Coordinates of C-alpha atoms in Angstrom, one line a residue:
X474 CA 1.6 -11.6 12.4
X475 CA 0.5 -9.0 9.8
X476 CA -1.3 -5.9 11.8
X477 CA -3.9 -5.7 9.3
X478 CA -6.2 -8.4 7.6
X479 CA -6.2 -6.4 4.0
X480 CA -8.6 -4.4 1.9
X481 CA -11.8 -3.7 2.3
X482 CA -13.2 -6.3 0.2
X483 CA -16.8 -7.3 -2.0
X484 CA -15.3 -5.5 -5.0
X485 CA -15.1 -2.1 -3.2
X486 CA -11.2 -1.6 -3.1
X487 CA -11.3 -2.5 -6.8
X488 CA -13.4 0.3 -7.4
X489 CA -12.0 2.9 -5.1
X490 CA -8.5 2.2 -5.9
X491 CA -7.4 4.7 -8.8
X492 CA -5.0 6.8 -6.7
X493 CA -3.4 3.9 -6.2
X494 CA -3.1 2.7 -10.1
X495 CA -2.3 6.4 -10.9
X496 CA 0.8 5.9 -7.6
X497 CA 2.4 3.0 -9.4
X498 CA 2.3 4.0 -13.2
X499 CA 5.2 6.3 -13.3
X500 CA 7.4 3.4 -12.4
X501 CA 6.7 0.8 -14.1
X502 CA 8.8 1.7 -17.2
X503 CA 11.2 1.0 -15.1
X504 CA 10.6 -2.5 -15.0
X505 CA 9.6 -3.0 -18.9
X506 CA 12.8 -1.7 -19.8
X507 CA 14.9 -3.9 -17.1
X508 CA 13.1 -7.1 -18.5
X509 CA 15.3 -6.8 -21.5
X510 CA 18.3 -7.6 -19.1
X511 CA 16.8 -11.0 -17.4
X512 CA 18.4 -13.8 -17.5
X513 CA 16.9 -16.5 -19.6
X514 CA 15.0 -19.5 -17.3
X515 CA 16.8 -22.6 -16.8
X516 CA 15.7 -25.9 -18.4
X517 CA 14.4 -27.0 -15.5
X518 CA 12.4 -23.8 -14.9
X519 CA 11.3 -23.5 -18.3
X520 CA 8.7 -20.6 -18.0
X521 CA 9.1 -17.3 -16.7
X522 CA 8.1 -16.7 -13.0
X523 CA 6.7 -13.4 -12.1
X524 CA 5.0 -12.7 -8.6
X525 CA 2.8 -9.5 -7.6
X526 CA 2.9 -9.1 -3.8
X527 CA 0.1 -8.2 -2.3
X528 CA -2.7 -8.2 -5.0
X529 CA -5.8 -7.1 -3.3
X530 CA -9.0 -8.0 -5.4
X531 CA -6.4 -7.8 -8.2
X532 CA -7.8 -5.1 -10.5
X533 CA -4.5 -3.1 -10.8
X534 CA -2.4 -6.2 -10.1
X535 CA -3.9 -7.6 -13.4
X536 CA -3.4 -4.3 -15.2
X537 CA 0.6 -4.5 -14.0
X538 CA 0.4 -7.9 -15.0
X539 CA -0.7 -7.7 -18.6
X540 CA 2.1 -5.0 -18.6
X541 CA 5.0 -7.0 -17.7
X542 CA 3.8 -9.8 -19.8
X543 CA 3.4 -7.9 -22.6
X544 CA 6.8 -6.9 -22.9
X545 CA 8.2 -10.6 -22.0
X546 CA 6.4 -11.3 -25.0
X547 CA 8.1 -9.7 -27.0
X548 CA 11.4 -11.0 -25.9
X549 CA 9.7 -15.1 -25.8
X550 CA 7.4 -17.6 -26.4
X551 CA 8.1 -19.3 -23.4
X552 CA 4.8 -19.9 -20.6
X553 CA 4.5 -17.3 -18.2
X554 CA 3.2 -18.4 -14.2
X555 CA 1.8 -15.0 -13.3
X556 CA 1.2 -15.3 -9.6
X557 CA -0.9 -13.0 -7.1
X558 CA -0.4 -12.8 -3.4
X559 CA -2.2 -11.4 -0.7
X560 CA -2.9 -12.2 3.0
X561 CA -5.1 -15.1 3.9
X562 CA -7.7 -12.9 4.9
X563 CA -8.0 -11.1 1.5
X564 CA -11.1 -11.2 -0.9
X565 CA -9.7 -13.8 -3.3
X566 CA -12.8 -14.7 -5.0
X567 CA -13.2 -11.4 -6.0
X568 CA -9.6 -11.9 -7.2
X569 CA -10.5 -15.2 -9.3
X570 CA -13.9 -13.1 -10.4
X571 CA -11.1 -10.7 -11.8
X572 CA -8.6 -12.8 -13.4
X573 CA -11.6 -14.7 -15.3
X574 CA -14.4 -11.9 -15.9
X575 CA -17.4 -13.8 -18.0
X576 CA -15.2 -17.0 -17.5
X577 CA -12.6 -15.3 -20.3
X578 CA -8.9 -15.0 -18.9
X579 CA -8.2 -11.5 -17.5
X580 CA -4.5 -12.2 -19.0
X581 CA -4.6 -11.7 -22.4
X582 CA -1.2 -13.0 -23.6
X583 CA -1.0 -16.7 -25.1
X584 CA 0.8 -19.4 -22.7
X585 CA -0.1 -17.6 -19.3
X586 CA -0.8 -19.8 -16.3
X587 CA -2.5 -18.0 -12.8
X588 CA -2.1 -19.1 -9.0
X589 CA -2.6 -17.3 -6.0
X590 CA -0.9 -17.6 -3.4
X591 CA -2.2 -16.6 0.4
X592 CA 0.8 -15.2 2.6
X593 CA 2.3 -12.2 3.9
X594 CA 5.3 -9.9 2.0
X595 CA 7.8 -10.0 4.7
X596 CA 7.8 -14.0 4.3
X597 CA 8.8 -16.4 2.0
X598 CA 6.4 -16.8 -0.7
X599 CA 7.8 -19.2 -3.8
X600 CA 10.8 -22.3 -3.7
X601 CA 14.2 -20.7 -3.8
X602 CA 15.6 -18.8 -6.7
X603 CA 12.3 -19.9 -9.1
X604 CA 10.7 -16.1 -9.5
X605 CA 12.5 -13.6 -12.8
X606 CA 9.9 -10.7 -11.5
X607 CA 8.4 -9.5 -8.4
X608 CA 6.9 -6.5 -7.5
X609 CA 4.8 -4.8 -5.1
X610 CA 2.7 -1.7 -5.0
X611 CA 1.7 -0.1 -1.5
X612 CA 1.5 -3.5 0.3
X613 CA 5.0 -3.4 2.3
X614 CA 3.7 0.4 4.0
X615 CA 1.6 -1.8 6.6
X616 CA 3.4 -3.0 9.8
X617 CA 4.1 -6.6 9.8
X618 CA 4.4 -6.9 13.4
X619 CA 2.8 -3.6 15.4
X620 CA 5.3 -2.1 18.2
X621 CA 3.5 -2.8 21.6
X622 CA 4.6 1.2 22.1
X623 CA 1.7 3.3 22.5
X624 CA 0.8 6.7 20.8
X625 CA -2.0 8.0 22.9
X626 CA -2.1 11.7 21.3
X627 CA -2.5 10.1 17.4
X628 CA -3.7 7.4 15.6
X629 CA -0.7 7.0 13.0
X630 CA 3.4 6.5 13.8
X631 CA 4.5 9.7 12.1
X632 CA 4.6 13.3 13.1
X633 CA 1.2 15.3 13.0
X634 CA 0.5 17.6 9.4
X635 CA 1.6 20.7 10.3
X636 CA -1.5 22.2 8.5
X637 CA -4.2 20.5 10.2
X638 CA -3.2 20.8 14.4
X639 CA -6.0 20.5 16.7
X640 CA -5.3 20.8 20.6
X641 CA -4.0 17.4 22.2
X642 CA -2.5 15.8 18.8
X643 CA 0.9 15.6 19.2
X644 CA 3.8 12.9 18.7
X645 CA 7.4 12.7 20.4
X646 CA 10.7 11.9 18.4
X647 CA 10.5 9.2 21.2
X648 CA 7.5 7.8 20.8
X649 CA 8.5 7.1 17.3
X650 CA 11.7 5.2 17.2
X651 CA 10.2 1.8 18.0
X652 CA 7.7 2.3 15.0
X653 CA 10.7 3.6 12.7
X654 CA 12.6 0.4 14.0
X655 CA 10.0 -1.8 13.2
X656 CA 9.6 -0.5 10.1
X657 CA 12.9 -1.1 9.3
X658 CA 13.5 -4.6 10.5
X659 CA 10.0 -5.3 8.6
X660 CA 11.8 -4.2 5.1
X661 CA 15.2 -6.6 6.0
X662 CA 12.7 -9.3 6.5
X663 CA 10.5 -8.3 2.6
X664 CA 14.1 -7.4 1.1
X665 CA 15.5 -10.9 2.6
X666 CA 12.8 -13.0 1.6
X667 CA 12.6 -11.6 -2.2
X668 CA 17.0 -12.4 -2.4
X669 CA 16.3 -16.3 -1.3
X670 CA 13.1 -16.4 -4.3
X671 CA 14.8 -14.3 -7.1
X672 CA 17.2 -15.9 -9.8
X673 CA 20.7 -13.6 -10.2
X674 CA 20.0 -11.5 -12.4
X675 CA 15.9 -11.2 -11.5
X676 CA 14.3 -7.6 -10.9
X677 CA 12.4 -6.5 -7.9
X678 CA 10.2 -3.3 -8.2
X679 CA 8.9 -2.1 -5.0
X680 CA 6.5 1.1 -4.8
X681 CA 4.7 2.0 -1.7
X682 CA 3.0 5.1 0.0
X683 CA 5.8 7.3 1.9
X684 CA 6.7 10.6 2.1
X685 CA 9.1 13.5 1.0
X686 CA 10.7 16.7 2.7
X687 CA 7.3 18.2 1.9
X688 CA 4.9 16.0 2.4
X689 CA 3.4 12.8 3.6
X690 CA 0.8 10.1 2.2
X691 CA -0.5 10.3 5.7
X692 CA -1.6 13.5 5.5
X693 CA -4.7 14.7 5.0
X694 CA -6.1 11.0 5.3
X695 CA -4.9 10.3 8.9
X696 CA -5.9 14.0 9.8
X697 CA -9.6 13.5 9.0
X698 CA -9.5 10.0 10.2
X699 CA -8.2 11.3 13.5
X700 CA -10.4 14.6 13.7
X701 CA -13.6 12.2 13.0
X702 CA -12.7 9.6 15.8
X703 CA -12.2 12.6 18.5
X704 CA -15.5 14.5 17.1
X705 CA -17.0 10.8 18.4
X706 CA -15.3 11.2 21.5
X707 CA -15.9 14.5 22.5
X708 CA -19.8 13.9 21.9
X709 CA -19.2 10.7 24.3
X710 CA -20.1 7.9 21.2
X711 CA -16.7 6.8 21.6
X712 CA -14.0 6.5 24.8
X713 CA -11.3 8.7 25.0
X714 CA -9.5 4.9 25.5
X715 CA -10.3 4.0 22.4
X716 CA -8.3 7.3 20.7
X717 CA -5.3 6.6 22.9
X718 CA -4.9 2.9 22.0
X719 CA -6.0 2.7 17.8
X720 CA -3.4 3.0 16.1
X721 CA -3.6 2.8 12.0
X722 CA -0.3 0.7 11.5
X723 CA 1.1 2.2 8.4
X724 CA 4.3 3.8 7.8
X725 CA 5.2 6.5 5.9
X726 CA 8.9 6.1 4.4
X727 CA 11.3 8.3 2.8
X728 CA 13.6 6.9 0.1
X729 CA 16.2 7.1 2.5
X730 CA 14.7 4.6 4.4
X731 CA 13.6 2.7 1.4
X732 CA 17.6 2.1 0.5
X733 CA 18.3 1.6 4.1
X734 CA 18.4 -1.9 4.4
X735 CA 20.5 -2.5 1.0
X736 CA 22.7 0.1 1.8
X737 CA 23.7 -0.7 5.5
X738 CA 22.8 -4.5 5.6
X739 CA 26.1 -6.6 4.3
X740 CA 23.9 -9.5 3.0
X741 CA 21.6 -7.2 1.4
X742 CA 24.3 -5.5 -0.2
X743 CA 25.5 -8.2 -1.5
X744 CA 22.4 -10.0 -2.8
X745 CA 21.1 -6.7 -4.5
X746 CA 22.3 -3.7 -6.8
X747 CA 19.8 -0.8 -6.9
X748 CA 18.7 0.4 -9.9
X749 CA 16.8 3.3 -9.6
X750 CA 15.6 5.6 -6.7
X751 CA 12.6 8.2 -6.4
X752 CA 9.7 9.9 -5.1
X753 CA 6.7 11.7 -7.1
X754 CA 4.3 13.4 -6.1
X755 CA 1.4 11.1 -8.2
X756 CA -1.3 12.9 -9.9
X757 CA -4.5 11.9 -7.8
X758 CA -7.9 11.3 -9.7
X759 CA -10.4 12.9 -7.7
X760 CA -8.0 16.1 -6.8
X761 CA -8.0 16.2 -10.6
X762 CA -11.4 16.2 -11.1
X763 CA -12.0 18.7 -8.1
X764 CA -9.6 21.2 -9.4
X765 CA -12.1 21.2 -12.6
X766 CA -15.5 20.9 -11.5
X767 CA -15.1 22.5 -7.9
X768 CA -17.3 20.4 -6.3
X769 CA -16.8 19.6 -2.8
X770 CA -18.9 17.0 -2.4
X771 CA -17.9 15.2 -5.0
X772 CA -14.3 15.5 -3.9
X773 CA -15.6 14.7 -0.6
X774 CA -17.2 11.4 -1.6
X775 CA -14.5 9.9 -3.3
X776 CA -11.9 10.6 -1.1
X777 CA -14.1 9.1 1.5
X778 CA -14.1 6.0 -0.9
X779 CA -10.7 5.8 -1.5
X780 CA -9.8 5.9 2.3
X781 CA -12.7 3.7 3.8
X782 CA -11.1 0.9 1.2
X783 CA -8.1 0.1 3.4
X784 CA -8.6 1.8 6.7
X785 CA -12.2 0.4 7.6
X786 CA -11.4 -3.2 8.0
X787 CA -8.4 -2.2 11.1
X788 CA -11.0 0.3 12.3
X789 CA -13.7 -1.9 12.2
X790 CA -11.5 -4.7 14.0
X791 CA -10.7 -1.9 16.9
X792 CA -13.8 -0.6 17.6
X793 CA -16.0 -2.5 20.4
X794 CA -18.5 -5.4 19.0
X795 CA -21.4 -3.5 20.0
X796 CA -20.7 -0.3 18.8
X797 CA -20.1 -2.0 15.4
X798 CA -23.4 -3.5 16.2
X799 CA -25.1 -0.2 16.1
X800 CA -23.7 0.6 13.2
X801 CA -21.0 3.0 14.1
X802 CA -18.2 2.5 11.5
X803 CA -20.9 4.0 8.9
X804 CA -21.3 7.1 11.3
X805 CA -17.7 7.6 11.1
X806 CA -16.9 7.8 7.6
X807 CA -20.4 9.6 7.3
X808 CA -18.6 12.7 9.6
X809 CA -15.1 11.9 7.4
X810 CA -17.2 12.7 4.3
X811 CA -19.1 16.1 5.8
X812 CA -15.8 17.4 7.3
X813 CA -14.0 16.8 3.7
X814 CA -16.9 18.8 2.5
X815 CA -16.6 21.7 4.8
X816 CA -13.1 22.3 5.1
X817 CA -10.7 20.8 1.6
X818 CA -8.1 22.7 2.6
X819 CA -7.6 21.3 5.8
X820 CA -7.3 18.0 4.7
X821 CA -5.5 18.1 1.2
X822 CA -4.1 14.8 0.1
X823 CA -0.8 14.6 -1.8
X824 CA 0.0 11.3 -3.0
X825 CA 4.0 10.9 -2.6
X826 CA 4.8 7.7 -4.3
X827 CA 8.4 6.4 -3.6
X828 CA 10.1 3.4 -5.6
X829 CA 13.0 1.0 -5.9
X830 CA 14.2 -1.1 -9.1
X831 CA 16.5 -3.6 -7.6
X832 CA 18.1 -6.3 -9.3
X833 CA 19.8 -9.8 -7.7
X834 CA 23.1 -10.3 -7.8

């Protein structure tokens, strides 16, 4: 069962969401210049078959999208099903609003057919061997299925940033390995699923949030999440319970890990070749504009934006009804914002972007 129910949704991750565009852009060329290479479909396939996993309200799905179809075109005529999956919890209308603004297709190439389709990324999506194309972008860092292991000194399955300690935050190499083996086993399951649905010969580009021997997605994000919720505690608006059992459930890979499953997993092995494999560090929108302007609360509020898109919906689902009630998830990312403000340094955000291009075999 997926340990989160999606995005924050109503059009807000759409519009907080440009670190995540800017995360994914370096690797698609990797893609448009694979999609040379695919195999032609089948006469009883007849069109070509591309899924994005994990679509969100589908503003940069649809920008990736128009991408890949773009360059098919210029290969074919043939119809294109472009397809968009998310969890059955996510904000499809939004979705729809996207792929038909002012009741225009979204899609711009001729011949292109929509669905979406509601499901999770470590499961089966499509029919055996029907899809040419899949990607995903950030989706497969969330836990499919959250460890019942505790972390009662931090909110997130990774060690603590070094550059933001407070007294009481700490993390064990033990407490870890059932959230790095769960990690793990959830990738065999997305990397299995994706063999059964791909024709030989189809690509698979995977991006997601992870980490690199310098630095982690999670920090700076997790750090002011986690300084916010313990501010709450130690003024006695929230119970020190409440610290020791949240638990954000992402995971922060290397591209070590990434490869893992391919690399030490015979059928894996044998069902994929690996392409290409790399981490950037992804230029980040509003550190861009802060390192011109210098304003700190700018920064401040669009960081705050761009985290409260896909953390509020699992904090809002931890917190107690009737706190929620008195609007308390408000209060928090108000005191996420002003300690942003006051201390940038503390909480810098690097955006390390790993990738895969994988094609079936």
């Amino acid at each position: 069962m997926p340990a989160t129910t999606g995005m924050k949704g109503g059009g807000y991750y759409d519009a907080n969401s440009r670190e995540q565009r800017s995360a994914s852009d370096s690797f698609l060329p990797w893609l448009e210049a694979a999609i040379a290479d695919l195999p032609a479909p089948t006469e009883s396939q007849s069109s070509w078959n591309v899924l994005d996993i994990g679509s969100s309200e589908g503003a940069n799905a649809i920008y990736t999208m128009n991408r890949v179809v773009a360059v098919l075109r210029q290969h074919t005529d043939l119809p294109v099903w472009a397809l968009f999956d998310d969890l059955p919890t996510n904000d499809f209308n939004q979705l729809f609003l996207n792929l038909f603004p002012d009741q225009t297709p979204a899609l711009t190439a001729p011949d292109v057919y929509t669905a979406a389709i509601g499901g999770s990324a470590f499961g089966r999506l499509v029919p055996p061997r029907s899809l040419h194309v899949a990607t995903t972008f950030n989706a497969i860092g969330f836990f499919e299925n959250k460890p019942q292991a505790r972390l009662p000194h931090f909110i997130l399955a990774m060690q603590p940033n070094p550059r933001a300690s407070r007294e009481g935050v700490s993390v064990t190499p033990e407490e870890l390995q059932p959230f790095q083996q769960q990690a793990h086993q959830d990738l065999c399951e997305f990397y299995s699923a994706r063999a059964a649905e791909l024709v030989p010969g189809g690509k698979l580009l995977v991006q997601v949030f992870g980490r690199n021997e310098n630095h982690s997605t999670g920090h700076g994000i997790c750090d002011v999440l986690s300084d916010a919720l313990l501010d709450f505690v130690e003024a006695d608006l929230l119970p020190q319970t409440f610290y020791e059992d949240f638990l954000f459930p992402a995971y922060y890979r290397s591209t070590q890990e990434l490869a893992a499953p391919i690399e030490q997993i015979p059928e894996l092995a044998s069902a994929f070749r690996m392409e290409h494999l790399a981490d950037i560090n992804a230029p980040v929108p509003f550190n861009n504009e802060f390192a011109r302007s210098g304003d700190r609360k700018a920064w401040a509020k669009s960081y705050t934006g761009f985290l409260r898109a896909f953390t509020e919906p699992v904090l809002a689902a931890a917190l107690p009804a009737e706190l929620v009630a008195e609007q308390i998830v408000d209060k928090i990312y108000q005191r996420i914002e002003q300690l942003l403000a006051d201390n940038p340094e503390r909480y810098e955000f690097h955006f390390i972007s790993i990738a895969a291009l994988l094609t079936r075999l």
